[in-house]
CSV table of C-alpha atoms in Angstrom, one decimal:
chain,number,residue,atom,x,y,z
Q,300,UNK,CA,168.1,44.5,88.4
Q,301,UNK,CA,165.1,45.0,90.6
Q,302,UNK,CA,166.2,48.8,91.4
Q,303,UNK,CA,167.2,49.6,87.4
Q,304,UNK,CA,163.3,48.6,86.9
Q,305,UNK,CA,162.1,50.4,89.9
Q,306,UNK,CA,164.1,53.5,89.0
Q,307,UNK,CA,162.6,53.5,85.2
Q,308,UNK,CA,159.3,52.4,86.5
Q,309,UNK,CA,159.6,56.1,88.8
Q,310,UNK,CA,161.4,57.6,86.0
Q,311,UNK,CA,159.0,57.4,83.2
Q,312,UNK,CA,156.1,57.8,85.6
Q,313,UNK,CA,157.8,61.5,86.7
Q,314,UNK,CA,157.9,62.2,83.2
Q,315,UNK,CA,154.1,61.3,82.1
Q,316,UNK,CA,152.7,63.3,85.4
Q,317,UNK,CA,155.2,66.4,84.6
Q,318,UNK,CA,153.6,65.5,80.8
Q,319,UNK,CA,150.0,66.0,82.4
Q,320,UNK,CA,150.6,68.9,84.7
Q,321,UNK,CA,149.7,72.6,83.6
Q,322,UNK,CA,152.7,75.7,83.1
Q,323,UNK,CA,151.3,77.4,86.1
Q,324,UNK,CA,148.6,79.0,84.1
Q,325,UNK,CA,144.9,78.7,84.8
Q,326,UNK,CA,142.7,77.6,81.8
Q,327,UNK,CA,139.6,79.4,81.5
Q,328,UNK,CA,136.5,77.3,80.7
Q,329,UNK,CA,135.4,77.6,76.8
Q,330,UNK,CA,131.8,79.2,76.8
Q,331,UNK,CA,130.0,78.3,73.7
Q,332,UNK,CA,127.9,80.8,71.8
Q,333,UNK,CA,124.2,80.2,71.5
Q,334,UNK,CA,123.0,80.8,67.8
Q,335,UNK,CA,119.6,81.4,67.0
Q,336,UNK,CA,119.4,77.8,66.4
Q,337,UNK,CA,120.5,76.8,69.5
Q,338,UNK,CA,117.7,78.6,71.0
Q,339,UNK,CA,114.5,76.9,71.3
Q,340,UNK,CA,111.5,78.7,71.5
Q,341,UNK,CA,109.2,79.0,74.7
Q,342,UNK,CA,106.2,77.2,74.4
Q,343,UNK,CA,103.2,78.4,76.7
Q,344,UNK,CA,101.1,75.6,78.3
Q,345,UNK,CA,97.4,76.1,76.8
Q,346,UNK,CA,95.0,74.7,79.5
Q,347,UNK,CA,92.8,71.9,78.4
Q,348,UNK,CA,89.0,71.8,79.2
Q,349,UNK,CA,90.4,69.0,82.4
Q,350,UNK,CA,92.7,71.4,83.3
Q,351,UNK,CA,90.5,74.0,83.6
Q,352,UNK,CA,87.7,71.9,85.4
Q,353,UNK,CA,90.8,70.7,87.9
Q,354,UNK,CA,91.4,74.3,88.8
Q,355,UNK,CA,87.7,75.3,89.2
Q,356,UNK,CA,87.3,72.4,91.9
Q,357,UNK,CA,90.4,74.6,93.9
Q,358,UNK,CA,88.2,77.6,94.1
Q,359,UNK,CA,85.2,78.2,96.8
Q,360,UNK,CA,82.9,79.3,93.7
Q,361,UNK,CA,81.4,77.9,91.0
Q,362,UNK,CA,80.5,80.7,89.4
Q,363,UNK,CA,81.4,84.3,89.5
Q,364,UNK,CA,79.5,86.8,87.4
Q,365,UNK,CA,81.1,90.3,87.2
Q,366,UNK,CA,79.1,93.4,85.2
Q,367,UNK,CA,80.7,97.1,85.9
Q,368,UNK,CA,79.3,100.4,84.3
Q,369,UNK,CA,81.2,103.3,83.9
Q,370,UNK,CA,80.3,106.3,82.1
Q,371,UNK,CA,80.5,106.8,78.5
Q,372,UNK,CA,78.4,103.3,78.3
Q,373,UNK,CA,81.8,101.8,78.9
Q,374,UNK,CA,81.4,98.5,80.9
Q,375,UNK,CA,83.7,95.7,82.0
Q,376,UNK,CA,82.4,92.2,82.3
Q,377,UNK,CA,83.9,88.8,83.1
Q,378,UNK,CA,82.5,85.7,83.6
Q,379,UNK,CA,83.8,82.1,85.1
Q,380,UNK,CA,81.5,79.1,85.2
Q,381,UNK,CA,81.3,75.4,85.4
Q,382,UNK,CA,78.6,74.1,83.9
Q,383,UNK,CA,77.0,70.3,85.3
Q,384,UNK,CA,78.0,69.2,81.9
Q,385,UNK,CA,81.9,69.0,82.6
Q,386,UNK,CA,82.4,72.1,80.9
Q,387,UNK,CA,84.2,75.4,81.9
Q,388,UNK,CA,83.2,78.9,80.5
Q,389,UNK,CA,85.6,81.9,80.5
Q,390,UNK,CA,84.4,85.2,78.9
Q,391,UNK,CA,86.0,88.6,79.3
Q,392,UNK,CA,84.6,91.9,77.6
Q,393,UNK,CA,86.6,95.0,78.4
Q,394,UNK,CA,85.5,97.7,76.8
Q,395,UNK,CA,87.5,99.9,78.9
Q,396,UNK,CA,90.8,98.0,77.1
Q,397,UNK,CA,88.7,97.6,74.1
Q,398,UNK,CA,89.7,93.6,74.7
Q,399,UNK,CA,87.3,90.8,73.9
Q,400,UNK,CA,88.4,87.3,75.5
Q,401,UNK,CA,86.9,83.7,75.7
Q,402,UNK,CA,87.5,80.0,76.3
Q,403,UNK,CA,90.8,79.6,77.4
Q,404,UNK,CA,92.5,82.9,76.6
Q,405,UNK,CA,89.5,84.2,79.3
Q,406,UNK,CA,90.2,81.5,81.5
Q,407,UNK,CA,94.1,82.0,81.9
Q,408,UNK,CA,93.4,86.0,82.5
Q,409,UNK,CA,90.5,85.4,85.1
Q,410,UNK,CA,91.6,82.3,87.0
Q,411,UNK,CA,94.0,83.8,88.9
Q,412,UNK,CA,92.1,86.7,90.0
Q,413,UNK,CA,89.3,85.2,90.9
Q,414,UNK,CA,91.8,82.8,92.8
Q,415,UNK,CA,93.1,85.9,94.9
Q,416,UNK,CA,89.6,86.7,96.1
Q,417,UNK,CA,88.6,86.3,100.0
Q,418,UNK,CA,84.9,86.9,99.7
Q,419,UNK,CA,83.0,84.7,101.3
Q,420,UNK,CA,79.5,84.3,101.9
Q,421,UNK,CA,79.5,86.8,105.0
Q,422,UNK,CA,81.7,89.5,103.2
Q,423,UNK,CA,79.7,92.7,103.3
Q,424,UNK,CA,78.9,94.6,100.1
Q,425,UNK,CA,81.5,97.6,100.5
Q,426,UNK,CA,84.3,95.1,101.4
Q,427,UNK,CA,83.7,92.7,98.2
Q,428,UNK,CA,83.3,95.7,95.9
Q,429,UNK,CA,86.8,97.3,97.2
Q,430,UNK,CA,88.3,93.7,96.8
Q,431,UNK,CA,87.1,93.2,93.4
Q,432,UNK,CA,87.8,96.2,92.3
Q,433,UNK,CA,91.4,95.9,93.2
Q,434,UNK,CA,92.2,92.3,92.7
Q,435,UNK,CA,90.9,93.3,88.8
Q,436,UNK,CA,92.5,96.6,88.8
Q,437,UNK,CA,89.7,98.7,87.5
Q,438,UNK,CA,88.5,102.2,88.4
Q,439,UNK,CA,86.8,103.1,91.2
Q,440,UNK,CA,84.5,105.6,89.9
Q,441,UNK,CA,82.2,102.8,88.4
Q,442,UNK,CA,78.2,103.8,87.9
Q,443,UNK,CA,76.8,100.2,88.5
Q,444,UNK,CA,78.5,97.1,90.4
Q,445,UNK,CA,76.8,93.9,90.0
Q,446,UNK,CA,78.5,91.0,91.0
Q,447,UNK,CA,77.5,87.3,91.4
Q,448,UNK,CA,79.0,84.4,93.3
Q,449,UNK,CA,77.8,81.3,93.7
Q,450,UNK,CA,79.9,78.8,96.1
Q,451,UNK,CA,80.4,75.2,95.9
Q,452,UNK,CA,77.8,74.4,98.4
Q,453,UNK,CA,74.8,76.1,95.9
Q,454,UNK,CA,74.6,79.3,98.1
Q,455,UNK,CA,74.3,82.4,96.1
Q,456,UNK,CA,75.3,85.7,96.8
Q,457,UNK,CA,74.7,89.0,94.7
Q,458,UNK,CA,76.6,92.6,95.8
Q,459,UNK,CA,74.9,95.4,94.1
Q,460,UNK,CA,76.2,99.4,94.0
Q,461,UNK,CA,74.9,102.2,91.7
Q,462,UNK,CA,76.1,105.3,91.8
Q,463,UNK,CA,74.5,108.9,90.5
């Protein structure tokens, strides 16, 4: 009796794996479709005045002040400040670009530039114009340079160029 119930027990457990098994053929993963709905759309992170604030406190300045002249009264200006009042201000005017920016539109265009900048307070004048002028990928053949840094310690420094 035991064997009859030992040779069913194999019997019907032969049959239920031969059941499960494939035909020697592979089965290729379904790939579901995206639809339009399935796709949700990418949401940019807007920085917040504490944001803004947090990443000043990474950089060496305070505030940087940047005026260029070109001819053709075309000029390019940009501005990055923390004020003592907990406050950040952000202004680009490119009218090389024809582009007006502020707040935190300005902010997320000039924070990392101004991020990328080495000078320091013993940078000479030649080296912080090349730099600047670069990093903010604007012409070289400028008329006036004027740029403005004040560091986190208070110390000031200005790097002035005019060209005929």
């Amino acid at each position: 009796m035991k064997k009859i119930g030992t040779l069913s027990f194999a019997g019907a457990l032969s049959l239920m794996l031969i059941g499960c098994g494939t035909d020697g053929q592979r089965e290729e993963p379904t790939v579901k479709e995206e639809t339009p709905a399935d796709i949700k759309e990418e949401t940019i992170k807007e920085e917040t005045p504490a944001d803004m604030l947090q990443n000043m406190d990474e950089l060496d300045y305070v505030e940087f002040e940047l005026e260029v002249e070109y001819a053709g009264d075309n000029e390019y200006e940009a501005e990055l400040e923390t004020k003592s009042v907990g406050t950040v201000i952000a202004k680009i005017e490119d009218e090389l670009n024809h582009v007006r920016k502020d707040g935190t539109e300005a902010f997320d265009e000039l924070y990392p530039l101004v991020q990328q900048l080495t000078i320091t307070q013993k940078t000479n004048k030649d080296e912080a114009i090349a730099e600047v002028l670069k990093t903010f990928n604007l012409p070289t053949d400028y008329t006036k340079f004027d740029l403005e840094i004040t560091f986190n310690d208070g110390t000031k420094v200005e790097f002035e160029d005019k060209k005929k």
